[in-house]
Amino acid sequence: MSDSREQAGNSTAVDGRKVNKRLDAAAYQKLYKASVSDNEGFWGEQADRIDWIKPFTTVKDVSFARKDLHIRWYEDGELNVCVNCVDRHLKTRSGQAAIIWEGDNPDQQRTISYSELYEEVCRLANAMEARGITKGDRVILYMPMVPQAAFAMLACARIGAVHSVVFGGFSANALADRIVDCQARMVITADGSHRGGKTIPLKPNVDEALKIAEQQPEGHQVRTVLVSKVSGDSVDWLDHDLWYDEFVPTHEAVHEAVPVNAEDPLFILYTSGSTGKPKGLQHSSGGYLVYTATTFSYTFNYQPGEVFWCAADVGWVTGHSYIVYGPLANGATTLMYEGVPTYPNLGRCGEVIDKHKVNIFYIAPTAIRTLMTDQKRAIGSSQRDSLRILGSVGEPINPGVWQWFHDEFGKGQCQVVDTWWQTETGGIMMTPLPYVVEPKPGAAMTPFFGIQPQLVDKRSDILEGKADGHLVILDSWPGQARTIWNNHERFIDTYFSTHDGMYFTGDGAKRDEDGHFWITGRVDDVLNVSGHRLGTAEVESAVVSHPKVAEAAVVGFPHELKGEAIYVYVIPNDGVVPDEQLTKELRDWVRKGLGPVASPDMIQWTHGLPKTRSGKIMRRILRKIAANEHETLGDTSTLADPQVVDELIDNRLNR
Ligand code: PRX
């Protein structure tokens, strides 16, 4: 199969500059078709992008059948992910910047070459082993956006330990749940983090999380908490605590990497679903690395020497795949930014782009919408002429926002890639490839090589041509999550039971007359608030755990900046008279329980919720009222008590 990696050289003039397109539309079509018809051939060839310690003999062994669900790629191969991201670049680019770190404070920066990265990671790997961490052990990372977060991910990969990064914006409770669920043996954290000029405590949350975990029936297994000095805040010190900055440098800067099997887990990442607690998606070593390396190279048309900036947090899958693994597997220079895009002012992104000559910039629509609130300031005095490709991820991008990003932020000189994918998919699944597929603002357009998206109706019948339905994927790809940690049944139930024999994404999508895909958003009870994924069930259980609350229902409603915001309907306990004070208390309660990302935007107290006669809450009605669209409520005749709806409409908050 003819792969574009060998077709270097052909430079053409596009967007006012010379670029190496690598593929044209006809070549894309041809390669896409071949990648589907000879899927194993395609992925067998892409696997050459990485070094294998022991070559694999089978590419793929997959069944999406509910009774025999298994997903295996390159299953008898052995490799080390860290060696692929670090060591193998030392021969050719040891002095090249691997990571450019830009502080929250614009005066702080650090450049880490590939050889420095090697030393940092080896020291940490030795330090972790000295604390008894070995292959297969789980390590929780609860870190700010500092280089140590990347060192820690890579050091885990080097010794075969399984990392689970917990977003620094999550609360002690959320952290405790994850520590217990994956039975972590070590936590790597910092005293606190800098974001938007403020310091946010992290170590105190770890202390509290471990206390909470101790009280749970399973208890916890954490023996070491390694604390990096970042904020300089004083922290309580416990027996199991060690300062990263004192302990790690005492270890040697060389380390022999541990070979792992392609199917051994590289990481667990928790994400929200429509029911229950967050689930730990388990990703593989070999398939995941091949997939992130391949998608990074094609989607961003990465050229050697370019600077790539993904403005996500390493706590999310985007940070895993496109700050750390995808770029480093390609020997790229990845920029890691500590702060928020709007600090100290709206012009910060442009300043960082100019300062570090960023060529490729990858960000979420919610951040672009914030920049658009004051377009003049967002542009500021920056030139942004180094930019070649702009990427969008995490939620649907409104066509007007796409246009501004392209015309104004990118000065009409950049290709825009709207990339659709999920924590579960490990890497980008749909995107218009730059210079190849002519994008339509707001559309994820075309599948990546080897990916077979399809639309189905509620009966799982495949919809042909122009259509609107549930988005499913018909066959596996190497980056697919293999299971839910410790809960394979839940993995099968969640993703393979709605539509038999297919992976169900939880998203709805449309296909237009040209065969291009437009993602319309979640069709399940998952919210997407500022690009952060939250389950309504999680927020509901945090609300009802308040002693003055009897019952609650949570829905999302459209929000100009956040994309979606959180609307909570609450029934107080008998005798409780809700007032502003209680509303504030409840909001703080949820923030403390889940983290600031889950803070409810609107809290409406009510005497009842719209339920069917069998007691099921009709969320469709609640969504309409929250969106101020009660005029189009539809049929309410099946409700047990239709009057409840009148009360809800009369007292609605979003007008
Ligand atoms: O609804 C889709 C939306 O984000 C969900 C996945 O969220 P998460 O697992 O947190 O991963 C986010 C980063 C990959 C999807 O089910 N989503 C993601 N990208 C897009 C999107 N919706 C529309 N367009 C996108 N480009």
PDB file of N, CA, C and O in Angstrom, residues 42-90:
ATOM      1  N   PHE A  42      -2.847  -1.782   6.008  1.00  0.00           N
ATOM      2  CA  PHE A  42      -2.593  -0.376   6.306  1.00  0.00           C
ATOM      3  C   PHE A  42      -1.963  -0.213   7.684  1.00  0.00           C
ATOM      4  O   PHE A  42      -0.918   0.424   7.835  1.00  0.00           O
ATOM      5  N   TRP A  43      -2.585  -0.838   8.698  1.00  0.00           N
ATOM      6  CA  TRP A  43      -2.075  -0.628  10.059  1.00  0.00           C
ATOM      7  C   TRP A  43      -0.783  -1.389  10.318  1.00  0.00           C
ATOM      8  O   TRP A  43       0.012  -1.006  11.165  1.00  0.00           O
ATOM      9  N   GLY A  44      -0.583  -2.449   9.543  1.00  0.00           N
ATOM     10  CA  GLY A  44       0.699  -3.155   9.636  1.00  0.00           C
ATOM     11  C   GLY A  44       1.822  -2.239   9.173  1.00  0.00           C
ATOM     12  O   GLY A  44       2.887  -2.156   9.789  1.00  0.00           O
ATOM     13  N   GLU A  45       1.545  -1.503   8.103  1.00  0.00           N
ATOM     14  CA  GLU A  45       2.562  -0.598   7.568  1.00  0.00           C
ATOM     15  C   GLU A  45       2.788   0.605   8.498  1.00  0.00           C
ATOM     16  O   GLU A  45       3.925   1.021   8.738  1.00  0.00           O
ATOM     17  N   GLN A  46       1.697   1.153   9.043  1.00  0.00           N
ATOM     18  CA  GLN A  46       1.858   2.314   9.936  1.00  0.00           C
ATOM     19  C   GLN A  46       2.658   1.962  11.191  1.00  0.00           C
ATOM     20  O   GLN A  46       3.302   2.824  11.793  1.00  0.00           O
ATOM     21  N   ALA A  47       2.606   0.688  11.574  1.00  0.00           N
ATOM     22  CA  ALA A  47       3.316   0.263  12.791  1.00  0.00           C
ATOM     23  C   ALA A  47       4.830   0.413  12.644  1.00  0.00           C
ATOM     24  O   ALA A  47       5.561   0.427  13.638  1.00  0.00           O
ATOM     25  N   ASP A  48       5.296   0.566  11.390  1.00  0.00           N
ATOM     26  CA  ASP A  48       6.732   0.803  11.177  1.00  0.00           C
ATOM     27  C   ASP A  48       7.163   2.184  11.651  1.00  0.00           C
ATOM     28  O   ASP A  48       8.346   2.490  11.674  1.00  0.00           O
ATOM     29  N   ARG A  49       6.209   3.037  11.956  1.00  0.00           N
ATOM     30  CA  ARG A  49       6.569   4.359  12.474  1.00  0.00           C
ATOM     31  C   ARG A  49       7.283   4.262  13.811  1.00  0.00           C
ATOM     32  O   ARG A  49       7.917   5.205  14.244  1.00  0.00           O
ATOM     33  N   ILE A  50       7.050   3.148  14.502  1.00  0.00           N
ATOM     34  CA  ILE A  50       7.665   3.040  15.835  1.00  0.00           C
ATOM     35  C   ILE A  50       8.617   1.851  15.872  1.00  0.00           C
ATOM     36  O   ILE A  50       8.567   0.966  15.019  1.00  0.00           O
ATOM     37  N   ASP A  51       9.487   1.863  16.865  1.00  0.00           N
ATOM     38  CA  ASP A  51      10.462   0.776  17.013  1.00  0.00           C
ATOM     39  C   ASP A  51       9.873  -0.313  17.900  1.00  0.00           C
ATOM     40  O   ASP A  51       9.335  -0.022  18.978  1.00  0.00           O
ATOM     41  N   TRP A  52      10.020  -1.526  17.433  1.00  0.00           N
ATOM     42  CA  TRP A  52       9.534  -2.676  18.202  1.00  0.00           C
ATOM     43  C   TRP A  52      10.733  -3.439  18.746  1.00  0.00           C
ATOM     44  O   TRP A  52      11.704  -3.671  18.022  1.00  0.00           O
ATOM     45  N   ILE A  53      10.658  -3.852  19.990  1.00  0.00           N
ATOM     46  CA  ILE A  53      11.731  -4.675  20.559  1.00  0.00           C
ATOM     47  C   ILE A  53      11.575  -6.092  20.020  1.00  0.00           C
ATOM     48  O   ILE A  53      12.526  -6.720  19.602  1.00  0.00           O
ATOM     49  N   LYS A  54      10.332  -6.548  20.005  1.00  0.00           N
ATOM     50  CA  LYS A  54      10.032  -7.845  19.383  1.00  0.00           C
ATOM     51  C   LYS A  54       8.917  -7.588  18.365  1.00  0.00           C
ATOM     52  O   LYS A  54       7.833  -7.105  18.738  1.00  0.00           O
ATOM     53  N   PRO A  55       9.168  -7.869  17.098  1.00  0.00           N
ATOM     54  CA  PRO A  55       8.145  -7.574  16.093  1.00  0.00           C
ATOM     55  C   PRO A  55       6.876  -8.411  16.304  1.00  0.00           C
ATOM     56  O   PRO A  55       6.959  -9.535  16.786  1.00  0.00           O
ATOM     57  N   PHE A  56       5.746  -7.856  15.934  1.00  0.00           N
ATOM     58  CA  PHE A  56       4.476  -8.596  16.046  1.00  0.00           C
ATOM     59  C   PHE A  56       4.322  -9.495  14.820  1.00  0.00           C
ATOM     60  O   PHE A  56       4.914  -9.222  13.764  1.00  0.00           O
ATOM     61  N   THR A  57       3.544 -10.553  14.983  1.00  0.00           N
ATOM     62  CA  THR A  57       3.269 -11.393  13.807  1.00  0.00           C
ATOM     63  C   THR A  57       1.808 -11.279  13.366  1.00  0.00           C
ATOM     64  O   THR A  57       1.480 -11.567  12.226  1.00  0.00           O
ATOM     65  N   THR A  58       0.903 -10.848  14.281  1.00  0.00           N
ATOM     66  CA  THR A  58      -0.472 -10.574  13.834  1.00  0.00           C
ATOM     67  C   THR A  58      -0.756  -9.100  14.064  1.00  0.00           C
ATOM     68  O   THR A  58      -0.364  -8.533  15.089  1.00  0.00           O
ATOM     69  N   VAL A  59      -1.461  -8.507  13.105  1.00  0.00           N
ATOM     70  CA  VAL A  59      -1.783  -7.080  13.236  1.00  0.00           C
ATOM     71  C   VAL A  59      -3.025  -6.904  14.108  1.00  0.00           C
ATOM     72  O   VAL A  59      -3.049  -6.083  15.025  1.00  0.00           O
ATOM     73  N   LYS A  60      -4.038  -7.687  13.843  1.00  0.00           N
ATOM     74  CA  LYS A  60      -5.348  -7.362  14.417  1.00  0.00           C
ATOM     75  C   LYS A  60      -6.107  -8.620  14.806  1.00  0.00           C
ATOM     76  O   LYS A  60      -6.153  -9.580  14.037  1.00  0.00           O
ATOM     77  N   ASP A  61      -6.689  -8.586  15.991  1.00  0.00           N
ATOM     78  CA  ASP A  61      -7.580  -9.669  16.405  1.00  0.00           C
ATOM     79  C   ASP A  61      -8.724  -8.996  17.162  1.00  0.00           C
ATOM     80  O   ASP A  61      -8.589  -8.635  18.322  1.00  0.00           O
ATOM     81  N   VAL A  62      -9.835  -8.792  16.462  1.00  0.00           N
ATOM     82  CA  VAL A  62     -10.918  -7.971  17.013  1.00  0.00           C
ATOM     83  C   VAL A  62     -12.256  -8.652  16.821  1.00  0.00           C
ATOM     84  O   VAL A  62     -12.515  -9.241  15.767  1.00  0.00           O
ATOM     85  N   SER A  63     -13.104  -8.573  17.838  1.00  0.00           N
ATOM     86  CA  SER A  63     -14.507  -8.921  17.642  1.00  0.00           C
ATOM     87  C   SER A  63     -15.354  -7.891  18.386  1.00  0.00           C
ATOM     88  O   SER A  63     -15.129  -7.621  19.561  1.00  0.00           O
ATOM     89  N   PHE A  64     -16.320  -7.293  17.680  1.00  0.00           N
ATOM     90  CA  PHE A  64     -17.258  -6.346  18.302  1.00  0.00           C
ATOM     91  C   PHE A  64     -18.544  -7.070  18.750  1.00  0.00           C
ATOM     92  O   PHE A  64     -19.511  -6.442  19.136  1.00  0.00           O
ATOM     93  N   ALA A  65     -18.552  -8.411  18.648  1.00  0.00           N
ATOM     94  CA  ALA A  65     -19.744  -9.164  19.057  1.00  0.00           C
ATOM     95  C   ALA A  65     -19.844  -9.132  20.578  1.00  0.00           C
ATOM     96  O   ALA A  65     -18.856  -9.381  21.278  1.00  0.00           O
ATOM     97  N   ARG A  66     -21.037  -8.828  21.064  1.00  0.00           N
ATOM     98  CA  ARG A  66     -21.240  -8.639  22.497  1.00  0.00           C
ATOM     99  C   ARG A  66     -20.729  -9.828  23.323  1.00  0.00           C
ATOM    100  O   ARG A  66     -20.124  -9.664  24.373  1.00  0.00           O
ATOM    101  N   LYS A  67     -20.982 -11.034  22.805  1.00  0.00           N
ATOM    102  CA  LYS A  67     -20.634 -12.241  23.576  1.00  0.00           C
ATOM    103  C   LYS A  67     -19.131 -12.503  23.626  1.00  0.00           C
ATOM    104  O   LYS A  67     -18.645 -13.194  24.500  1.00  0.00           O
ATOM    105  N   ASP A  68     -18.413 -11.992  22.640  1.00  0.00           N
ATOM    106  CA  ASP A  68     -16.987 -12.314  22.546  1.00  0.00           C
ATOM    107  C   ASP A  68     -16.198 -11.040  22.256  1.00  0.00           C
ATOM    108  O   ASP A  68     -15.372 -10.994  21.366  1.00  0.00           O
ATOM    109  N   LEU A  69     -16.512  -9.973  23.005  1.00  0.00           N
ATOM    110  CA  LEU A  69     -15.894  -8.700  22.664  1.00  0.00           C
ATOM    111  C   LEU A  69     -14.419  -8.659  23.037  1.00  0.00           C
ATOM    112  O   LEU A  69     -14.056  -8.809  24.193  1.00  0.00           O
ATOM    113  N   HIS A  70     -13.574  -8.492  22.044  1.00  0.00           N
ATOM    114  CA  HIS A  70     -12.158  -8.276  22.338  1.00  0.00           C
ATOM    115  C   HIS A  70     -11.519  -7.425  21.249  1.00  0.00           C
ATOM    116  O   HIS A  70     -11.933  -7.463  20.091  1.00  0.00           O
ATOM    117  N   ILE A  71     -10.540  -6.644  21.666  1.00  0.00           N
ATOM    118  CA  ILE A  71      -9.871  -5.717  20.752  1.00  0.00           C
ATOM    119  C   ILE A  71      -8.379  -5.864  20.997  1.00  0.00           C
ATOM    120  O   ILE A  71      -7.882  -5.512  22.077  1.00  0.00           O
ATOM    121  N   ARG A  72      -7.659  -6.430  20.030  1.00  0.00           N
ATOM    122  CA  ARG A  72      -6.212  -6.607  20.193  1.00  0.00           C
ATOM    123  C   ARG A  72      -5.509  -6.218  18.911  1.00  0.00           C
ATOM    124  O   ARG A  72      -5.944  -6.600  17.825  1.00  0.00           O
ATOM    125  N   TRP A  73      -4.451  -5.446  19.074  1.00  0.00           N
ATOM    126  CA  TRP A  73      -3.637  -5.031  17.921  1.00  0.00           C
ATOM    127  C   TRP A  73      -2.185  -5.355  18.220  1.00  0.00           C
ATOM    128  O   TRP A  73      -1.709  -5.095  19.331  1.00  0.00           O
ATOM    129  N   TYR A  74      -1.515  -5.885  17.232  1.00  0.00           N
ATOM    130  CA  TYR A  74      -0.069  -6.180  17.334  1.00  0.00           C
ATOM    131  C   TYR A  74       0.219  -7.025  18.578  1.00  0.00           C
ATOM    132  O   TYR A  74       1.189  -6.792  19.294  1.00  0.00           O
ATOM    133  N   GLU A  75      -0.655  -7.971  18.883  1.00  0.00           N
ATOM    134  CA  GLU A  75      -0.694  -8.533  20.233  1.00  0.00           C
ATOM    135  C   GLU A  75       0.541  -9.287  20.696  1.00  0.00           C
ATOM    136  O   GLU A  75       0.776  -9.379  21.893  1.00  0.00           O
ATOM    137  N   ASP A  76       1.339  -9.841  19.774  1.00  0.00           N
ATOM    138  CA  ASP A  76       2.544 -10.510  20.268  1.00  0.00           C
ATOM    139  C   ASP A  76       3.787  -9.629  20.121  1.00  0.00           C
ATOM    140  O   ASP A  76       4.909 -10.090  20.333  1.00  0.00           O
ATOM    141  N   GLY A  77       3.619  -8.372  19.794  1.00  0.00           N
ATOM    142  CA  GLY A  77       4.758  -7.459  19.693  1.00  0.00           C
ATOM    143  C   GLY A  77       5.160  -6.920  21.054  1.00  0.00           C
ATOM    144  O   GLY A  77       4.349  -6.882  21.984  1.00  0.00           O
ATOM    145  N   GLU A  78       6.417  -6.523  21.169  1.00  0.00           N
ATOM    146  CA  GLU A  78       6.889  -5.875  22.406  1.00  0.00           C
ATOM    147  C   GLU A  78       7.585  -4.568  22.061  1.00  0.00           C
ATOM    148  O   GLU A  78       8.258  -4.468  21.030  1.00  0.00           O
ATOM    149  N   LEU A  79       7.427  -3.609  22.947  1.00  0.00           N
ATOM    150  CA  LEU A  79       8.005  -2.287  22.702  1.00  0.00           C
ATOM    151  C   LEU A  79       8.162  -1.567  24.029  1.00  0.00           C
ATOM    152  O   LEU A  79       7.770  -2.096  25.083  1.00  0.00           O
ATOM    153  N   ASN A  80       8.751  -0.384  23.971  1.00  0.00           N
ATOM    154  CA  ASN A  80       8.651   0.514  25.114  1.00  0.00           C
ATOM    155  C   ASN A  80       8.234   1.881  24.590  1.00  0.00           C
ATOM    156  O   ASN A  80       8.892   2.449  23.704  1.00  0.00           O
ATOM    157  N   VAL A  81       7.144   2.399  25.119  1.00  0.00           N
ATOM    158  CA  VAL A  81       6.566   3.645  24.606  1.00  0.00           C
ATOM    159  C   VAL A  81       7.509   4.824  24.853  1.00  0.00           C
ATOM    160  O   VAL A  81       7.694   5.687  23.986  1.00  0.00           O
ATOM    161  N   CYS A  82       8.132   4.862  26.014  1.00  0.00           N
ATOM    162  CA  CYS A  82       9.026   5.975  26.341  1.00  0.00           C
ATOM    163  C   CYS A  82      10.250   5.988  25.412  1.00  0.00           C
ATOM    164  O   CYS A  82      10.662   7.040  24.927  1.00  0.00           O
ATOM    165  N   VAL A  83      10.795   4.813  25.144  1.00  0.00           N
ATOM    166  CA  VAL A  83      11.951   4.734  24.237  1.00  0.00           C
ATOM    167  C   VAL A  83      11.564   5.300  22.872  1.00  0.00           C
ATOM    168  O   VAL A  83      12.329   6.020  22.238  1.00  0.00           O
ATOM    169  N   ASN A  84      10.347   5.013  22.442  1.00  0.00           N
ATOM    170  CA  ASN A  84       9.875   5.524  21.161  1.00  0.00           C
ATOM    171  C   ASN A  84       9.681   7.036  21.165  1.00  0.00           C
ATOM    172  O   ASN A  84       9.804   7.675  20.127  1.00  0.00           O
ATOM    173  N   CYS A  85       9.354   7.583  22.313  1.00  0.00           N
ATOM    174  CA  CYS A  85       9.105   9.024  22.383  1.00  0.00           C
ATOM    175  C   CYS A  85      10.379   9.807  22.714  1.00  0.00           C
ATOM    176  O   CYS A  85      10.411  11.018  22.519  1.00  0.00           O
ATOM    177  N   VAL A  86      11.375   9.137  23.250  1.00  0.00           N
ATOM    178  CA  VAL A  86      12.567   9.863  23.706  1.00  0.00           C
ATOM    179  C   VAL A  86      13.858   9.268  23.120  1.00  0.00           C
ATOM    180  O   VAL A  86      14.475   9.870  22.239  1.00  0.00           O
ATOM    181  N   ASP A  87      14.249   8.094  23.577  1.00  0.00           N
ATOM    182  CA  ASP A  87      15.578   7.545  23.270  1.00  0.00           C
ATOM    183  C   ASP A  87      15.884   7.493  21.775  1.00  0.00           C
ATOM    184  O   ASP A  87      16.981   7.806  21.341  1.00  0.00           O
ATOM    185  N   ARG A  88      14.898   7.063  20.993  1.00  0.00           N
ATOM    186  CA  ARG A  88      15.231   6.826  19.586  1.00  0.00           C
ATOM    187  C   ARG A  88      15.457   8.130  18.818  1.00  0.00           C
ATOM    188  O   ARG A  88      15.940   8.109  17.695  1.00  0.00           O
ATOM    189  N   HIS A  89      15.113   9.272  19.414  1.00  0.00           N
ATOM    190  CA  HIS A  89      15.389  10.547  18.746  1.00  0.00           C
ATOM    191  C   HIS A  89      16.779  11.075  19.085  1.00  0.00           C
ATOM    192  O   HIS A  89      17.212  12.080  18.522  1.00  0.00           O
ATOM    193  N   LEU A  90      17.455  10.442  20.044  1.00  0.00           N
ATOM    194  CA  LEU A  90      18.723  10.994  20.515  1.00  0.00           C
ATOM    195  C   LEU A  90      19.788  10.985  19.418  1.00  0.00           C
ATOM    196  O   LEU A  90      20.631  11.873  19.369  1.00  0.00           O
TER     197      LEU A  90
END
